[in-house]
Amino acid sequence: MKKPSALSILGGLLLLLAACALAPRLSGHPGLRPPQAEQPELLSVLFGESRVAIGERLYYLADVYYHAGIGYANHRNDHHHDHHDGHHHHHDDDREAALFPFAGEDAAESAAPLVDHCDHDHHDGHAQHHEDSRRREHGGDWWIRINRRLKPRGHRHLHGRREEREILPWLWAAVKVDPKHIDAYLDGAYFLAERLGRPDEGLRMLDEGLRHNPGSVRIYFARGTMLFHRFDDREGAFSTFAQGREAWLEQWEDWRQTMACGQTEAEQPDTLIYYRLLGYMGHIAERQERPEQALALYGEALPFSPSPRLRDQLLARIEGLEAR
Amino acid sequence: MLSIRKIWAVARVSLLELLRRRDVYVALILAVVLVVPLSTVNFFGVEGIVRHLREVSLLLIWLFSVVIAITTAARQIPGELQRRTILPLLARPIRRSEVVLGKYVGSALAASAALLLFYLCYVLLTGLLSEPQAETTRMQATLMHMDMTMGQAILMHLAFVWLLTAMTMAGSLILTVSANLTCCALVAVGMLLFGEQLPKIADQAVFPASWIVRLAHYVLPHFEFYDSRVRLIHEWGAYDWGVLAIVLLYTLLYIAFLMIFSTLVFNRKRL
């Protein structure tokens, strides 16, 4: 074999040197990076597109753990949705009490019904489930009856900090696998802040959620309420709610444009969360002696009142402010 | 009349054979490699979270117990036939039924020994990782895991292993080794996952699938009976002894049927 000449060795070394010098510059070049805000999580890269299904499964496992290992698969389409809505949005009649921070005498007190109502709804859903189970309890062959007696049955929740912390690994895994899973961030933050007494960690989780989902109004809202109720940070809460409002308005504008193009199946942004964002913002402005700003915010919220009663309540509040 | 001494002599050889194999140790090392790093993961700075470790550990124990039981039992008689060592064995004053039973007892004991070793590691691991209560030490917390529920769960898992071994042994006399391994693994995993739902699946299926599923429900061994993981992980408490006795009786009857079937097939087999 012919030996390489000194010139080719020198040329090769020069090329290697050039490549080494160029590499650090190129690695930071924006044109070479994929169009995303953050470095993706390792697990998310590993699972590719299947991460959504796996993330959903892990999130479901958190729910199964919350019910002491018993999944409510049959209620997946109706009840499960309500359950998680219950934690964060509240619904129907009970919703009204928690819509605005001034629903109670004190703003901090208004957080209390959030948990109570959510558990109330949650139990209602399960009560129906167990009624169905009781109906099915009788009958079936020997194998079915043995299984029924062997498998744990009944409605049990994790109780107390020692037990409730057990759902965290699944929520952690759900957001690592699918960083777009907003419900997992919201539930994780809720459990950390409200049930486990770790609001700092809860806030950190919401911040991580916002890093991966910059336009999520729900996360902005959860972050704002956490800052307001748990940290008593009104400035921080107001600024977070304001960011949420901006994000919502952008989505609203996009939706209007889509509708104008004739795509009537486009999903309308949640007007209730907008109403609540404005409610909190107006309430903070009122507390901070900025009545004009509060009036403007309440006025903006008025067309989105979810019920006539709340509309009347808000009108009375506006009139009170105007009379000052 | 069957001789216990002869059956034990055959069983002892099978048991020693498993101890010489390294499957159990490999499985144990694999479990440690998977579970120990998982126990070091920090979930939002909250300590003392153990149920996910119990979940993963028990899943691995179940997986390894299925693999060990099936691979041990599936090779017993076909191995003897392949190596032609069955002929000198049968030349001794021993019945074919005693050979079959001896092989079964040996495999079942070997798989049971491996299972008990896994559970010992499980109890130590979860006990050491769980947060002790204010008034208990870590050692007491470890011992607290050895309660009635744990004892019953181990008993149920042992019954599962005995039944699976019997099914594999019967399969090894009518199928090739690879076909038997595949079929037994499919039945075991399939029944563990879907056994409880078979009647519901049959109701929703159309003929003839509905009939096949219903037949599977009545004929195949209900391995899902023995799965106590939810009970253990989420601390649902012990089984009712009455239902436990029924399940153990079911297991014994099924094993007896499979052993009679295996003996009849082996008696008619041309060597």
PDB file of N, CA and C in Angstrom, chain A residues 61-62 65-66 158 160-171 191 196, chain B residues 46-54 130 233-235:
ATOM      1  N   LEU A  61     -52.737   6.826  34.726  1.00  0.00           N
ATOM      2  CA  LEU A  61     -52.220   6.047  35.859  1.00  0.00           C
ATOM      3  C   LEU A  61     -52.202   6.889  37.139  1.00  0.00           C
ATOM      4  N   ALA A  62     -51.946   8.182  36.987  1.00  0.00           N
ATOM      5  CA  ALA A  62     -51.991   9.065  38.154  1.00  0.00           C
ATOM      6  C   ALA A  62     -53.400   9.047  38.742  1.00  0.00           C
ATOM      7  N   TYR A  65     -53.940   5.781  40.491  1.00  0.00           N
ATOM      8  CA  TYR A  65     -53.275   5.809  41.800  1.00  0.00           C
ATOM      9  C   TYR A  65     -54.089   6.632  42.791  1.00  0.00           C
ATOM     10  N   TYR A  66     -54.676   7.712  42.313  1.00  0.00           N
ATOM     11  CA  TYR A  66     -55.487   8.552  43.207  1.00  0.00           C
ATOM     12  C   TYR A  66     -56.679   7.752  43.741  1.00  0.00           C
ATOM     13  N   LEU A 158     -56.696   8.496  47.747  1.00  0.00           N
ATOM     14  CA  LEU A 158     -55.505   8.675  48.562  1.00  0.00           C
ATOM     15  C   LEU A 158     -55.831   9.768  49.556  1.00  0.00           C
ATOM     16  N   GLY A 160     -54.388  12.264  52.742  1.00  0.00           N
ATOM     17  CA  GLY A 160     -53.264  12.812  53.506  1.00  0.00           C
ATOM     18  C   GLY A 160     -52.002  12.892  52.665  1.00  0.00           C
ATOM     19  N   ARG A 161     -51.052  13.679  53.162  1.00  0.00           N
ATOM     20  CA  ARG A 161     -49.830  13.911  52.381  1.00  0.00           C
ATOM     21  C   ARG A 161     -49.044  12.637  52.118  1.00  0.00           C
ATOM     22  N   ARG A 162     -49.039  11.737  53.103  1.00  0.00           N
ATOM     23  CA  ARG A 162     -48.241  10.521  52.970  1.00  0.00           C
ATOM     24  C   ARG A 162     -48.718   9.672  51.787  1.00  0.00           C
ATOM     25  N   GLU A 163     -50.031   9.678  51.552  1.00  0.00           N
ATOM     26  CA  GLU A 163     -50.564   8.874  50.444  1.00  0.00           C
ATOM     27  C   GLU A 163     -50.625   9.666  49.144  1.00  0.00           C
ATOM     28  N   GLU A 164     -51.013  10.925  49.244  1.00  0.00           N
ATOM     29  CA  GLU A 164     -51.251  11.704  48.011  1.00  0.00           C
ATOM     30  C   GLU A 164     -49.986  11.945  47.199  1.00  0.00           C
ATOM     31  N   ARG A 165     -48.851  11.929  47.859  1.00  0.00           N
ATOM     32  CA  ARG A 165     -47.595  12.129  47.120  1.00  0.00           C
ATOM     33  C   ARG A 165     -47.335  10.997  46.125  1.00  0.00           C
ATOM     34  N   GLU A 166     -48.041   9.869  46.312  1.00  0.00           N
ATOM     35  CA  GLU A 166     -47.784   8.701  45.468  1.00  0.00           C
ATOM     36  C   GLU A 166     -48.182   8.904  44.000  1.00  0.00           C
ATOM     37  N   ILE A 167     -49.006   9.912  43.723  1.00  0.00           N
ATOM     38  CA  ILE A 167     -49.387  10.109  42.314  1.00  0.00           C
ATOM     39  C   ILE A 167     -48.325  10.904  41.552  1.00  0.00           C
ATOM     40  N   LEU A 168     -47.411  11.522  42.292  1.00  0.00           N
ATOM     41  CA  LEU A 168     -46.438  12.414  41.635  1.00  0.00           C
ATOM     42  C   LEU A 168     -45.569  11.745  40.564  1.00  0.00           C
ATOM     43  N   PRO A 169     -45.063  10.518  40.805  1.00  0.00           N
ATOM     44  CA  PRO A 169     -44.206   9.929  39.766  1.00  0.00           C
ATOM     45  C   PRO A 169     -44.881   9.851  38.397  1.00  0.00           C
ATOM     46  N   TRP A 170     -46.198   9.582  38.396  1.00  0.00           N
ATOM     47  CA  TRP A 170     -46.894   9.410  37.110  1.00  0.00           C
ATOM     48  C   TRP A 170     -47.115  10.756  36.423  1.00  0.00           C
ATOM     49  N   LEU A 171     -47.395  11.783  37.221  1.00  0.00           N
ATOM     50  CA  LEU A 171     -47.546  13.121  36.629  1.00  0.00           C
ATOM     51  C   LEU A 171     -46.196  13.625  36.134  1.00  0.00           C
ATOM     52  N   PHE A 191     -51.629  19.424  43.159  1.00  0.00           N
ATOM     53  CA  PHE A 191     -51.313  18.507  44.260  1.00  0.00           C
ATOM     54  C   PHE A 191     -50.122  19.012  45.073  1.00  0.00           C
ATOM     55  N   LEU A 196     -49.963  18.940  49.121  1.00  0.00           N
ATOM     56  CA  LEU A 196     -48.709  18.515  49.739  1.00  0.00           C
ATOM     57  C   LEU A 196     -47.948  19.673  50.389  1.00  0.00           C
TER      58      LEU A 196
ATOM     59  N   VAL B  46     -40.006  15.718  46.655  1.00  0.00           N
ATOM     60  CA  VAL B  46     -40.843  15.047  47.662  1.00  0.00           C
ATOM     61  C   VAL B  46     -40.248  13.660  47.914  1.00  0.00           C
ATOM     62  N   GLU B  47     -40.027  13.341  49.186  1.00  0.00           N
ATOM     63  CA  GLU B  47     -39.385  12.059  49.522  1.00  0.00           C
ATOM     64  C   GLU B  47     -40.400  11.033  50.018  1.00  0.00           C
ATOM     65  N   GLY B  48     -39.950   9.781  50.066  1.00  0.00           N
ATOM     66  CA  GLY B  48     -40.764   8.710  50.641  1.00  0.00           C
ATOM     67  C   GLY B  48     -41.821   8.157  49.701  1.00  0.00           C
ATOM     68  N   ILE B  49     -41.700   8.400  48.404  1.00  0.00           N
ATOM     69  CA  ILE B  49     -42.680   7.866  47.441  1.00  0.00           C
ATOM     70  C   ILE B  49     -42.262   6.438  47.092  1.00  0.00           C
ATOM     71  N   VAL B  50     -43.123   5.470  47.348  1.00  0.00           N
ATOM     72  CA  VAL B  50     -42.719   4.062  47.165  1.00  0.00           C
ATOM     73  C   VAL B  50     -43.623   3.246  46.236  1.00  0.00           C
ATOM     74  N   ARG B  51     -44.849   3.683  46.039  1.00  0.00           N
ATOM     75  CA  ARG B  51     -45.773   2.786  45.327  1.00  0.00           C
ATOM     76  C   ARG B  51     -45.344   2.507  43.894  1.00  0.00           C
ATOM     77  N   HIS B  52     -44.746   3.488  43.242  1.00  0.00           N
ATOM     78  CA  HIS B  52     -44.296   3.243  41.864  1.00  0.00           C
ATOM     79  C   HIS B  52     -43.170   2.215  41.851  1.00  0.00           C
ATOM     80  N   LEU B  53     -42.365   2.194  42.933  1.00  0.00           N
ATOM     81  CA  LEU B  53     -41.292   1.189  43.015  1.00  0.00           C
ATOM     82  C   LEU B  53     -41.879  -0.203  43.230  1.00  0.00           C
ATOM     83  N   ARG B  54     -42.911  -0.252  44.090  1.00  0.00           N
ATOM     84  CA  ARG B  54     -43.598  -1.535  44.295  1.00  0.00           C
ATOM     85  C   ARG B  54     -44.184  -2.018  42.966  1.00  0.00           C
ATOM     86  N   SER B 130     -39.006   2.629  51.986  1.00  0.00           N
ATOM     87  CA  SER B 130     -40.180   3.354  52.502  1.00  0.00           C
ATOM     88  C   SER B 130     -39.792   4.163  53.741  1.00  0.00           C
ATOM     89  N   ILE B 233     -49.819  -3.156  46.387  1.00  0.00           N
ATOM     90  CA  ILE B 233     -49.285  -1.813  46.146  1.00  0.00           C
ATOM     91  C   ILE B 233     -50.106  -0.767  46.894  1.00  0.00           C
ATOM     92  N   HIS B 234     -51.425  -0.892  46.805  1.00  0.00           N
ATOM     93  CA  HIS B 234     -52.285   0.159  47.358  1.00  0.00           C
ATOM     94  C   HIS B 234     -52.873  -0.191  48.728  1.00  0.00           C
ATOM     95  N   GLU B 235     -52.310  -1.213  49.333  1.00  0.00           N
ATOM     96  CA  GLU B 235     -52.645  -1.562  50.726  1.00  0.00           C
ATOM     97  C   GLU B 235     -54.148  -1.756  50.945  1.00  0.00           C
TER      98      GLU B 235
END
